[in-house]
Steps between C-alpha positions, in 0.01 A plus 500: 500500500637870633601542851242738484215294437590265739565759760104578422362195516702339799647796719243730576369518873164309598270564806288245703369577828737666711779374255685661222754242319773666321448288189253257342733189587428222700733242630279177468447264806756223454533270777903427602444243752792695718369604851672330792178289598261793411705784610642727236923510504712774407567344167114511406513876652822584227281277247203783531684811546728399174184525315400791636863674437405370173224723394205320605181697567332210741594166598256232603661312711514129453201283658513528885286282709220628753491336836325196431649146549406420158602757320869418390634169339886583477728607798650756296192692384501820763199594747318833601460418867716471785703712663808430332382412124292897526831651643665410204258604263512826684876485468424417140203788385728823667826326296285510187337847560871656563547408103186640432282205375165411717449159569167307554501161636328191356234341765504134420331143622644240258139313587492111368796563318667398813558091583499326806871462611588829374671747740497679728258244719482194296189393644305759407264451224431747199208736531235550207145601446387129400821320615576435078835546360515710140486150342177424621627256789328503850791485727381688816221602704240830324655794743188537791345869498692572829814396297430749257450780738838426631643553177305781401648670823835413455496632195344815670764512743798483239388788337482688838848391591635653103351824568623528832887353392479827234419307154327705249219271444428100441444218248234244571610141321226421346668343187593195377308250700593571861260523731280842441531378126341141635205655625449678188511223235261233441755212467585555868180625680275264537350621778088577515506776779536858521910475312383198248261550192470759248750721418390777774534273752839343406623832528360605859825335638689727283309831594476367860907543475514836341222677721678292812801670425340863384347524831877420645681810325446834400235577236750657248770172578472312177434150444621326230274176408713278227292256282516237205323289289804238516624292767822360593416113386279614218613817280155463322285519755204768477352711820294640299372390150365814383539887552139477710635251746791710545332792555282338768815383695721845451163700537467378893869507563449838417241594674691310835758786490775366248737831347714306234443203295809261418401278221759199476529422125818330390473708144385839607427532160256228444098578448266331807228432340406360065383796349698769679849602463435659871768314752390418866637772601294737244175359598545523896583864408189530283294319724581648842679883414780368740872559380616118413831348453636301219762253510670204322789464275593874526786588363613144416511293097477110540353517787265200543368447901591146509863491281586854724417368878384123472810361254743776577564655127557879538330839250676718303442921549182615308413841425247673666245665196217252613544620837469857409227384283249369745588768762396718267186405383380470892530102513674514821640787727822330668747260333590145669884406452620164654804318328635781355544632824625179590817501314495879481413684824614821311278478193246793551801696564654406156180573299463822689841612393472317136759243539280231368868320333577481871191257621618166603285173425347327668644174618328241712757437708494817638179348729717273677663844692426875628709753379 
């Protein structure tokens, strides 16, 4: 693959909203676990603006918790509220900017995937929109419709706070099986009201968020919404079992006021749906018009989820012709990188410039540290 090519495919400029990224890269959301009880530290500040030195077009921050006592499970995951966690972020967007990347941060209620015991306030109990766990388990209370509205503003209120802080946009979680993604699949709402049911009505939680927090910024201010079929204690779970139902669920995000699509995949290149070779990504794009973005295993060989981050193996360098191949024929718009980035916070900079022989491997123990 020419530098050329690449330099087509990956490097050109993209505009949503207000924003223009210099590039179609993306660092992924990876959560480090290494705020000072919620409050970003200098050495997550260097972690960001290394990236961004690096090349990188936009980072996504990792998960950050809206103010809700429910809505984190580990002391070092960091929060958007407070005056000294959104001073930092502050502290954190201008540092970024000043290398030229934008930055976006991730919204985020872990929902029942938090426990009772777990911090900050051990006594507080996990929050979901039936009380079940993603194993089918009831272990709390269904969330009460005032409960909702509290999170539905919070979330409201975060995305206030990132416009006002300077951040070029946000990224709704609603991935994986946290909490916007409980409301929205069947194994976890149970619920018979207005947020329980059919498929529109597991996903009014999830367009209450996004309109919630369009009416809290500027029209052009883009909001990110990232989704999945897969969860993180079952990697063959299904949202949505056909292109219909996933056209009913992207369809009234949509319409709610989402800008960009994030479709979590962990093989960007794998078809959605028997029948298809279209990936996630490809039919949110087809479906809605919306600029998507595709992610998983880029620019990594051997790169299995669980051996990479669950048993600690690492994944070579990979080329990037699929990359360039899927860009090109309009499957997604924007490019996801995560543990490349981890182990090489220079790596758009060395395909920009060609040195592909340069690109370091990743290795999982590079998780256990920022640099």
């Amino acid at each position: 693959m020419t530098t050329a090519t690449v330099q087509n495919a990956l490097l050109t400029t993209f505009d949503v909203g207000r924003l223009r990224l210099r590039n179609r890269v993306v660092m992924a959301p990876m959560t480090r676990e290494a705020s000072h009880d919620g409050v970003p530290t200098s050495d997550m500040i260097d972690y960001y603006v290394r990236r961004a030195a690096g090349g990188v077009g936009l980072i996504i921050t990792e998960g950050t918790t809206v103010a809700h006592e429910s809505a984190r499970n580990r002391i070092g995951v960091p929060v958007f509220h407070g005056d000294a966690s959104l001073g930092r972020w502050s502290e954190l967007a201008a540092a970024v900017h000043a290398e030229g990347a934008a930055i976006v941060p991730q919204l985020w209620h872990v929902g029942m995937d938090r426990k009772v015991g777990d911090p900050p306030d051990p006594l507080v109990s996990p929050a979901g929109p039936s009380g079940v766990d993603l194993h089918g388990a009831v272990r709390a209370e269904p969330l009460s419709r005032s409960q909702i509205d509290e999170i539905i503003a919070a979330f409201g209120t975060a995305a206030g706070e990132a416009e006002r802080l300077g951040f070029d946009g946000i990224e709704l979680h609603g991935a994986h099986g946290y909490l916007i993604d409980q409301f929205l699949w069947s194994r976890t709402n149970r619920r018979t009201d207005e947020y329980g049911g059919d498929i529109a009505r597991r996903t009014r939680f999830a367009a209450d968020v996004v309109r919630a927090c369009r009416s809290a910024v500027s029209p052009d201010f883009p909001i990110i919404f990232r989704l999945s079929q897969w969860k993180i204690t079952d990697f063959d779970a299904r949202l949505a079992t056909s292109p219909a139902e996933l056209e009913e669920i992207v369809s009234l995000l949509a319409d709610a006021g989402v800008d960009v699509f994030h479709c979590s995949t962990r093989r960007f290149w794998e078809s959605a749906f028997e029948g298809s070779p279209l990936t996630l990504a490809g039919w949110v794009r087809s479906i809605t018009g919306l600029p998507t973005i595709g992610v998983g295993s880029v620019g990594l060989q051997n790169s299995d989820f669980t051996a990479t981050l669950l048993a600690g193996e690492g994944a070579a360098v990979d080329g990037l012709a699929r990359v360039e191949e899927f860009l090109s024929r309009g499957e997604f718009d924007l490019v996801c990188v995560g543990r490349a980035l981890i182990s090489d916070p220079a790596w758009v900079n060395k395909i920009a410039a060609g040195r592909h022989d340069e690109l370091v491997a990743f290795d999982a123990s590079d998780l256990a540290r920022l640099y």
